[in-house]
PDB file of C-alpha atoms in Angstrom:
ATOM      1  CA  MET A   1     -56.933  20.950 303.563  1.00  0.00           C
ATOM      2  CA  ARG A   2     -54.573  23.480 304.826  1.00  0.00           C
ATOM      3  CA  LEU A   3     -51.885  22.031 302.674  1.00  0.00           C
ATOM      4  CA  PHE A   4     -54.123  21.811 299.578  1.00  0.00           C
ATOM      5  CA  MET A   5     -55.007  25.625 299.851  1.00  0.00           C
ATOM      6  CA  THR A   6     -51.223  26.470 300.319  1.00  0.00           C
ATOM      7  CA  THR A   7     -50.408  24.622 297.189  1.00  0.00           C
ATOM      8  CA  THR A   8     -53.322  26.078 295.311  1.00  0.00           C
ATOM      9  CA  HIS A   9     -52.373  29.489 296.476  1.00  0.00           C
ATOM     10  CA  GLN A  10     -48.784  29.008 295.207  1.00  0.00           C
ATOM     11  CA  ILE A  11     -49.857  27.744 291.864  1.00  0.00           C
ATOM     12  CA  ALA A  12     -51.952  30.949 291.458  1.00  0.00           C
ATOM     13  CA  ILE A  13     -49.480  33.048 292.379  1.00  0.00           C
ATOM     14  CA  ALA A  14     -46.724  31.350 289.916  1.00  0.00           C
ATOM     15  CA  GLY A  15     -49.319  31.735 287.203  1.00  0.00           C
ATOM     16  CA  ILE A  16     -49.827  35.248 287.771  1.00  0.00           C
ATOM     17  CA  LEU A  17     -46.085  36.051 287.831  1.00  0.00           C
ATOM     18  CA  ILE A  18     -45.760  34.003 284.568  1.00  0.00           C
ATOM     19  CA  LEU A  19     -48.658  35.977 282.846  1.00  0.00           C
ATOM     20  CA  ALA A  20     -46.955  39.263 284.474  1.00  0.00           C
ATOM     21  CA  MET A  21     -43.692  38.351 282.680  1.00  0.00           C
ATOM     22  CA  VAL A  22     -45.105  37.290 279.333  1.00  0.00           C
ATOM     23  CA  LEU A  23     -47.808  39.745 278.421  1.00  0.00           C
ATOM     24  CA  PRO A  24     -45.481  42.826 278.475  1.00  0.00           C
ATOM     25  CA  VAL A  25     -43.372  40.759 275.954  1.00  0.00           C
ATOM     26  CA  ILE A  26     -46.282  40.229 273.634  1.00  0.00           C
ATOM     27  CA  ALA A  27     -47.749  43.539 274.121  1.00  0.00           C
ATOM     28  CA  ASP A  28     -44.546  45.070 273.006  1.00  0.00           C
ATOM     29  CA  ASP A  29     -43.578  43.044 269.881  1.00  0.00           C
ATOM     30  CA  PRO A  30     -42.811  45.607 267.167  1.00  0.00           C
ATOM     31  CA  PRO A  31     -44.630  45.474 264.018  1.00  0.00           C
ATOM     32  CA  PRO A  32     -42.780  43.211 261.327  1.00  0.00           C
ATOM     33  CA  ILE A  33     -41.137  44.810 258.626  1.00  0.00           C
ATOM     34  CA  PRO A  34     -43.276  43.970 255.259  1.00  0.00           C
ATOM     35  CA  LYS A  35     -41.400  42.047 252.427  1.00  0.00           C
ATOM     36  CA  GLU A  36     -41.988  44.890 250.240  1.00  0.00           C
ATOM     37  CA  VAL A  37     -39.915  47.569 252.527  1.00  0.00           C
ATOM     38  CA  LYS A  38     -36.370  47.496 252.227  1.00  0.00           C
ATOM     39  CA  ILE A  39     -33.807  48.388 255.010  1.00  0.00           C
ATOM     40  CA  ILE A  40     -31.427  50.975 254.559  1.00  0.00           C
ATOM     41  CA  THR A  41     -28.248  52.058 256.891  1.00  0.00           C
ATOM     42  CA  GLY A  42     -27.273  55.480 257.862  1.00  0.00           C
ATOM     43  CA  GLU A  43     -24.459  55.499 255.337  1.00  0.00           C
ATOM     44  CA  GLN A  44     -26.849  54.633 252.355  1.00  0.00           C
ATOM     45  CA  LEU A  45     -28.838  57.353 253.152  1.00  0.00           C
ATOM     46  CA  LYS A  46     -26.261  59.888 253.912  1.00  0.00           C
ATOM     47  CA  LYS A  47     -25.032  58.741 250.425  1.00  0.00           C
ATOM     48  CA  MET A  48     -28.173  59.262 248.797  1.00  0.00           C
ATOM     49  CA  LEU A  49     -28.353  62.766 250.434  1.00  0.00           C
ATOM     50  CA  ASP A  50     -24.998  63.732 249.469  1.00  0.00           C
ATOM     51  CA  ASN A  51     -25.756  62.482 245.750  1.00  0.00           C
ATOM     52  CA  LYS A  52     -28.899  64.675 245.764  1.00  0.00           C
ATOM     53  CA  ASP A  53     -30.672  61.686 244.704  1.00  0.00           C
ATOM     54  CA  LYS A  54     -34.549  62.085 244.380  1.00  0.00           C
ATOM     55  CA  PHE A  55     -36.673  60.704 247.049  1.00  0.00           C
ATOM     56  CA  LEU A  56     -38.749  61.747 249.902  1.00  0.00           C
ATOM     57  CA  LEU A  57     -37.530  61.515 253.423  1.00  0.00           C
ATOM     58  CA  VAL A  58     -40.055  61.253 256.074  1.00  0.00           C
ATOM     59  CA  ASP A  59     -39.378  61.813 259.818  1.00  0.00           C
ATOM     60  CA  SER A  60     -42.152  59.560 261.621  1.00  0.00           C
ATOM     61  CA  ARG A  61     -41.389  61.035 265.259  1.00  0.00           C
ATOM     62  CA  ILE A  62     -43.814  63.674 266.905  1.00  0.00           C
ATOM     63  CA  ALA A  63     -43.155  67.438 266.253  1.00  0.00           C
ATOM     64  CA  ASN A  64     -41.174  68.198 269.148  1.00  0.00           C
ATOM     65  CA  GLU A  65     -38.620  65.615 268.465  1.00  0.00           C
ATOM     66  CA  TYR A  66     -38.313  66.634 264.615  1.00  0.00           C
ATOM     67  CA  LYS A  67     -37.912  70.544 265.891  1.00  0.00           C
ATOM     68  CA  ASP A  68     -35.180  69.259 268.388  1.00  0.00           C
ATOM     69  CA  GLY A  69     -33.149  67.882 265.393  1.00  0.00           C
ATOM     70  CA  HIS A  70     -33.767  65.873 262.135  1.00  0.00           C
ATOM     71  CA  ILE A  71     -32.158  64.682 258.985  1.00  0.00           C
ATOM     72  CA  PRO A  72     -31.726  67.268 256.068  1.00  0.00           C
ATOM     73  CA  LYS A  73     -34.542  67.509 253.714  1.00  0.00           C
ATOM     74  CA  ALA A  74     -36.850  65.521 256.088  1.00  0.00           C
ATOM     75  CA  ILE A  75     -40.610  66.425 256.292  1.00  0.00           C
ATOM     76  CA  ASN A  76     -42.209  65.712 259.471  1.00  0.00           C
ATOM     77  CA  VAL A  77     -45.185  63.198 259.169  1.00  0.00           C
ATOM     78  CA  VAL A  78     -46.212  61.124 262.310  1.00  0.00           C
ATOM     79  CA  ASP A  79     -47.747  57.801 261.488  1.00  0.00           C
ATOM     80  CA  LYS A  80     -50.758  58.430 262.941  1.00  0.00           C
ATOM     81  CA  GLU A  81     -51.420  61.519 261.161  1.00  0.00           C
ATOM     82  CA  MET A  82     -50.563  60.184 257.429  1.00  0.00           C
ATOM     83  CA  GLU A  83     -54.042  60.287 256.314  1.00  0.00           C
ATOM     84  CA  ASN A  84     -54.237  64.096 257.019  1.00  0.00           C
ATOM     85  CA  HIS A  85     -50.631  64.856 255.062  1.00  0.00           C
ATOM     86  CA  LYS A  86     -51.355  62.544 251.897  1.00  0.00           C
ATOM     87  CA  ALA A  87     -50.944  65.726 249.892  1.00  0.00           C
ATOM     88  CA  LYS A  88     -47.130  65.827 250.847  1.00  0.00           C
ATOM     89  CA  PHE A  89     -46.609  62.570 249.388  1.00  0.00           C
ATOM     90  CA  PRO A  90     -45.672  62.157 245.590  1.00  0.00           C
ATOM     91  CA  THR A  91     -48.202  61.526 243.102  1.00  0.00           C
ATOM     92  CA  ASP A  92     -45.875  58.993 241.504  1.00  0.00           C
ATOM     93  CA  LYS A  93     -46.365  55.733 243.048  1.00  0.00           C
ATOM     94  CA  ASP A  94     -42.726  54.615 242.115  1.00  0.00           C
ATOM     95  CA  TYR A  95     -41.066  57.644 243.682  1.00  0.00           C
ATOM     96  CA  PRO A  96     -38.766  56.481 246.640  1.00  0.00           C
ATOM     97  CA  ILE A  97     -39.885  57.176 250.368  1.00  0.00           C
ATOM     98  CA  VAL A  98     -37.396  56.579 253.010  1.00  0.00           C
ATOM     99  CA  PHE A  99     -39.081  56.835 256.674  1.00  0.00           C
ATOM    100  CA  TYR A 100     -37.047  57.113 259.885  1.00  0.00           C
ATOM    101  CA  CYS A 101     -38.094  57.494 263.531  1.00  0.00           C
ATOM    102  CA  ASN A 102     -36.166  56.762 266.834  1.00  0.00           C
ATOM    103  CA  GLY A 103     -34.847  53.337 265.802  1.00  0.00           C
ATOM    104  CA  TYR A 104     -36.823  50.266 265.361  1.00  0.00           C
ATOM    105  CA  PRO A 105     -37.940  48.139 267.189  1.00  0.00           C
ATOM    106  CA  LYS A 106     -37.889  50.242 269.886  1.00  0.00           C
ATOM    107  CA  CYS A 107     -39.706  52.740 267.722  1.00  0.00           C
ATOM    108  CA  PRO A 108     -42.271  51.527 265.229  1.00  0.00           C
ATOM    109  CA  ARG A 109     -43.451  54.767 263.615  1.00  0.00           C
ATOM    110  CA  SER A 110     -41.155  54.400 260.513  1.00  0.00           C
ATOM    111  CA  VAL A 111     -42.346  50.923 259.943  1.00  0.00           C
ATOM    112  CA  ASN A 112     -46.059  52.033 260.707  1.00  0.00           C
ATOM    113  CA  GLY A 113     -45.769  54.771 258.186  1.00  0.00           C
ATOM    114  CA  ALA A 114     -44.053  52.633 255.443  1.00  0.00           C
ATOM    115  CA  LYS A 115     -47.013  50.061 256.031  1.00  0.00           C
ATOM    116  CA  ILE A 116     -49.303  53.000 255.357  1.00  0.00           C
ATOM    117  CA  ALA A 117     -47.609  53.908 252.078  1.00  0.00           C
ATOM    118  CA  ILE A 118     -48.059  50.354 251.056  1.00  0.00           C
ATOM    119  CA  THR A 119     -51.552  50.715 251.226  1.00  0.00           C
ATOM    120  CA  TRP A 120     -51.581  53.750 249.210  1.00  0.00           C
ATOM    121  CA  GLY A 121     -49.851  52.215 246.550  1.00  0.00           C
ATOM    122  CA  TYR A 122     -46.259  53.211 246.804  1.00  0.00           C
ATOM    123  CA  LYS A 123     -43.706  50.549 245.520  1.00  0.00           C
ATOM    124  CA  SER A 124     -40.337  51.988 246.434  1.00  0.00           C
ATOM    125  CA  LEU A 125     -40.340  52.147 250.218  1.00  0.00           C
ATOM    126  CA  TYR A 126     -37.299  52.153 252.590  1.00  0.00           C
ATOM    127  CA  VAL A 127     -36.967  52.283 256.184  1.00  0.00           C
ATOM    128  CA  TYR A 128     -33.788  53.257 258.029  1.00  0.00           C
ATOM    129  CA  THR A 129     -34.274  51.107 260.923  1.00  0.00           C
ATOM    130  CA  ALA A 130     -31.074  52.698 263.090  1.00  0.00           C
ATOM    131  CA  GLY A 131     -33.002  55.836 262.919  1.00  0.00           C
ATOM    132  CA  ILE A 132     -31.825  59.074 264.283  1.00  0.00           C
ATOM    133  CA  PRO A 133     -30.061  57.812 267.278  1.00  0.00           C
ATOM    134  CA  ASP A 134     -27.588  56.067 264.860  1.00  0.00           C
ATOM    135  CA  TRP A 135     -27.582  59.022 262.571  1.00  0.00           C
ATOM    136  CA  GLU A 136     -26.425  61.206 265.553  1.00  0.00           C
ATOM    137  CA  GLN A 137     -24.021  58.714 266.715  1.00  0.00           C
ATOM    138  CA  LYS A 138     -22.052  58.808 263.310  1.00  0.00           C
ATOM    139  CA  GLY A 139     -22.064  62.851 263.714  1.00  0.00           C
ATOM    140  CA  TYR A 140     -23.939  63.231 260.611  1.00  0.00           C
ATOM    141  CA  PRO A 141     -25.693  66.827 260.157  1.00  0.00           C
ATOM    142  CA  LEU A 142     -28.801  67.678 261.630  1.00  0.00           C
ATOM    143  CA  GLU A 143     -31.283  70.499 260.978  1.00  0.00           C
ATOM    144  CA  ARG A 144     -33.060  72.243 263.768  1.00  0.00           C
ATOM    145  CA  ASN A 145     -36.523  74.350 263.556  1.00  0.00           C
TER     146      ASN A 145
END
């Protein structure tokens, strides 16, 4: 009987350990990037800014991060607060919108923002997946508030 209890106990512990390793991986899965959203690089975004292309640049990070340094011309709209800032978005649903944050998949806010914009009917959506860490590493300019 003692052997049975020990084996059962070992199996239960092994099961708990496996769950402890697997559940965080499942919980941390980043949201998939919708097929309607195009991924752009830092070089492409810098070129768009340098060429003065017409587009809305959305920094999806929290306000303190935005104030510490953001890409020039970016407005700050956190994904969870987009509904409250709908008026900041263009009425033209074909107007290009670029979202960025702290780098996808570590930070899903830019992809979440793009998903919300899809539900609003926007058709020209981009995500700078490498985000602000890549922008800073490249030595590109930042604005600070």
